[in-house]
């Protein structure tokens, strides 16, 4: 989970730096007044979301398979505990 989160944060940071550079050189419009940082942050979120959806598909599928496996084990242990008879 930590690895996936760090990879997603890395994609966001890369998008932020790339977009900041594009705004700095004038390829993208600046925000109104002092809202330049907010503009770049919002644009970075919009750009990095679909990128991480596509680029991190394998990691997300592996992570969800691990979670399903852990939930199934927990359900099995719970069922085992429920069906066990009390020893007197």
PDB file of C-alpha atoms in Angstrom:
ATOM      1  CA  UNK A   1       0.000   0.000   0.000  1.00  0.00           C
ATOM      2  CA  UNK A   2       2.828   2.368   0.860  1.00  0.00           C
ATOM      3  CA  UNK A   3       4.612   1.615  -2.412  1.00  0.00           C
ATOM      4  CA  UNK A   4       1.466   2.345  -4.447  1.00  0.00           C
ATOM      5  CA  UNK A   5       0.851   5.585  -2.554  1.00  0.00           C
ATOM      6  CA  UNK A   6       4.433   6.726  -3.079  1.00  0.00           C
ATOM      7  CA  UNK A   7       4.248   5.938  -6.778  1.00  0.00           C
ATOM      8  CA  UNK A   8       1.023   7.901  -7.068  1.00  0.00           C
ATOM      9  CA  UNK A   9       2.563  10.812  -5.189  1.00  0.00           C
ATOM     10  CA  UNK A  10       5.552  10.650  -7.530  1.00  0.00           C
ATOM     11  CA  UNK A  11       3.297  10.914 -10.581  1.00  0.00           C
ATOM     12  CA  UNK A  12       1.555  13.894  -9.004  1.00  0.00           C
ATOM     13  CA  UNK A  13       4.880  15.575  -8.198  1.00  0.00           C
ATOM     14  CA  UNK A  14       6.141  14.995 -11.729  1.00  0.00           C
ATOM     15  CA  UNK A  15       2.973  16.498 -13.194  1.00  0.00           C
ATOM     16  CA  UNK A  16       3.207  19.431 -10.814  1.00  0.00           C
ATOM     17  CA  UNK A  17       6.800  20.202 -11.781  1.00  0.00           C
ATOM     18  CA  UNK A  18       6.105  19.805 -15.495  1.00  0.00           C
ATOM     19  CA  UNK A  19       3.028  22.036 -15.357  1.00  0.00           C
ATOM     20  CA  UNK A  20       4.799  24.586 -13.173  1.00  0.00           C
ATOM     21  CA  UNK A  21       7.513  24.786 -15.811  1.00  0.00           C
ATOM     22  CA  UNK A  22       4.954  25.205 -18.589  1.00  0.00           C
ATOM     23  CA  UNK A  23       3.219  28.002 -16.688  1.00  0.00           C
ATOM     24  CA  UNK A  24       6.577  29.620 -15.924  1.00  0.00           C
ATOM     25  CA  UNK A  25       7.617  29.748 -19.582  1.00  0.00           C
ATOM     26  CA  UNK A  26       4.161  30.951 -20.620  1.00  0.00           C
ATOM     27  CA  UNK A  27       2.970  27.850 -22.505  1.00  0.00           C
ATOM     28  CA  UNK A  28       0.007  27.601 -20.127  1.00  0.00           C
ATOM     29  CA  UNK A  29      -1.938  30.567 -18.751  1.00  0.00           C
ATOM     30  CA  UNK A  30      -1.197  31.868 -15.271  1.00  0.00           C
ATOM     31  CA  UNK A  31      -3.872  31.969 -12.605  1.00  0.00           C
ATOM     32  CA  UNK A  32      -5.705  35.148 -11.743  1.00  0.00           C
ATOM     33  CA  UNK A  33      -3.802  37.389  -9.353  1.00  0.00           C
ATOM     34  CA  UNK A  34      -2.038  35.359  -6.681  1.00  0.00           C
ATOM     35  CA  UNK A  35      -3.839  32.101  -7.505  1.00  0.00           C
ATOM     36  CA  UNK A  36      -1.012  30.728  -9.658  1.00  0.00           C
ATOM     37  CA  UNK A  37      -0.041  28.004  -7.148  1.00  0.00           C
ATOM     38  CA  UNK A  38      -3.659  26.914  -6.718  1.00  0.00           C
ATOM     39  CA  UNK A  39      -4.091  26.809 -10.513  1.00  0.00           C
ATOM     40  CA  UNK A  40      -1.041  24.584 -10.953  1.00  0.00           C
ATOM     41  CA  UNK A  41      -2.125  22.305  -8.068  1.00  0.00           C
ATOM     42  CA  UNK A  42      -5.610  21.807  -9.504  1.00  0.00           C
ATOM     43  CA  UNK A  43      -4.268  21.249 -12.995  1.00  0.00           C
ATOM     44  CA  UNK A  44      -1.767  18.724 -11.608  1.00  0.00           C
ATOM     45  CA  UNK A  45      -4.552  16.778  -9.910  1.00  0.00           C
ATOM     46  CA  UNK A  46      -6.586  16.706 -13.114  1.00  0.00           C
ATOM     47  CA  UNK A  47      -3.617  15.537 -15.199  1.00  0.00           C
ATOM     48  CA  UNK A  48      -2.123  13.046 -12.724  1.00  0.00           C
ATOM     49  CA  UNK A  49      -5.385  11.213 -11.935  1.00  0.00           C
ATOM     50  CA  UNK A  50      -5.859   9.584 -15.354  1.00  0.00           C
ATOM     51  CA  UNK A  51      -2.112   9.031 -15.692  1.00  0.00           C
ATOM     52  CA  UNK A  52      -1.932   7.129 -12.416  1.00  0.00           C
ATOM     53  CA  UNK A  53      -5.078   5.190 -13.352  1.00  0.00           C
ATOM     54  CA  UNK A  54      -3.375   3.926 -16.504  1.00  0.00           C
ATOM     55  CA  UNK A  55       0.251   3.691 -15.366  1.00  0.00           C
ATOM     56  CA  UNK A  56      -0.392   2.044 -11.985  1.00  0.00           C
ATOM     57  CA  UNK A  57      -3.004  -0.497 -13.127  1.00  0.00           C
ATOM     58  CA  UNK A  58      -0.787  -3.527 -12.424  1.00  0.00           C
ATOM     59  CA  UNK A  59       0.178  -2.315  -8.957  1.00  0.00           C
ATOM     60  CA  UNK A  60      -3.462  -1.535  -8.130  1.00  0.00           C
ATOM     61  CA  UNK A  61      -4.583  -5.000  -9.287  1.00  0.00           C
ATOM     62  CA  UNK A  62      -1.836  -6.681  -7.234  1.00  0.00           C
ATOM     63  CA  UNK A  63      -2.785  -4.626  -4.195  1.00  0.00           C
ATOM     64  CA  UNK A  64      -6.476  -5.486  -4.513  1.00  0.00           C
ATOM     65  CA  UNK A  65      -5.625  -9.198  -4.895  1.00  0.00           C
ATOM     66  CA  UNK A  66      -3.612  -9.032  -1.647  1.00  0.00           C
ATOM     67  CA  UNK A  67      -6.492  -7.329   0.138  1.00  0.00           C
ATOM     68  CA  UNK A  68      -8.993  -9.933  -1.106  1.00  0.00           C
ATOM     69  CA  UNK A  69      -6.690 -12.712   0.072  1.00  0.00           C
ATOM     70  CA  UNK A  70      -6.393 -11.191   3.550  1.00  0.00           C
ATOM     71  CA  UNK A  71     -10.159 -10.676   3.820  1.00  0.00           C
ATOM     72  CA  UNK A  72     -10.804 -14.273   2.765  1.00  0.00           C
ATOM     73  CA  UNK A  73      -8.367 -15.549   5.413  1.00  0.00           C
ATOM     74  CA  UNK A  74     -10.048 -13.403   8.067  1.00  0.00           C
ATOM     75  CA  UNK A  75     -13.482 -14.694   7.016  1.00  0.00           C
ATOM     76  CA  UNK A  76     -12.192 -18.263   7.205  1.00  0.00           C
ATOM     77  CA  UNK A  77     -10.834 -17.739  10.715  1.00  0.00           C
ATOM     78  CA  UNK A  78     -14.090 -16.108  11.793  1.00  0.00           C
ATOM     79  CA  UNK A  79     -16.127 -18.993  10.375  1.00  0.00           C
ATOM     80  CA  UNK A  80     -13.789 -21.462  12.060  1.00  0.00           C
ATOM     81  CA  UNK A  81     -14.244 -19.717  15.409  1.00  0.00           C
ATOM     82  CA  UNK A  82     -18.026 -19.643  15.039  1.00  0.00           C
ATOM     83  CA  UNK A  83     -18.324 -23.335  14.234  1.00  0.00           C
ATOM     84  CA  UNK A  84     -15.952 -24.498  16.967  1.00  0.00           C
ATOM     85  CA  UNK A  85     -17.740 -26.064  19.904  1.00  0.00           C
ATOM     86  CA  UNK A  86     -17.026 -24.885  23.400  1.00  0.00           C
ATOM     87  CA  UNK A  87     -14.903 -27.343  25.354  1.00  0.00           C
ATOM     88  CA  UNK A  88     -16.232 -28.086  28.820  1.00  0.00           C
TER      89      UNK A  88
END
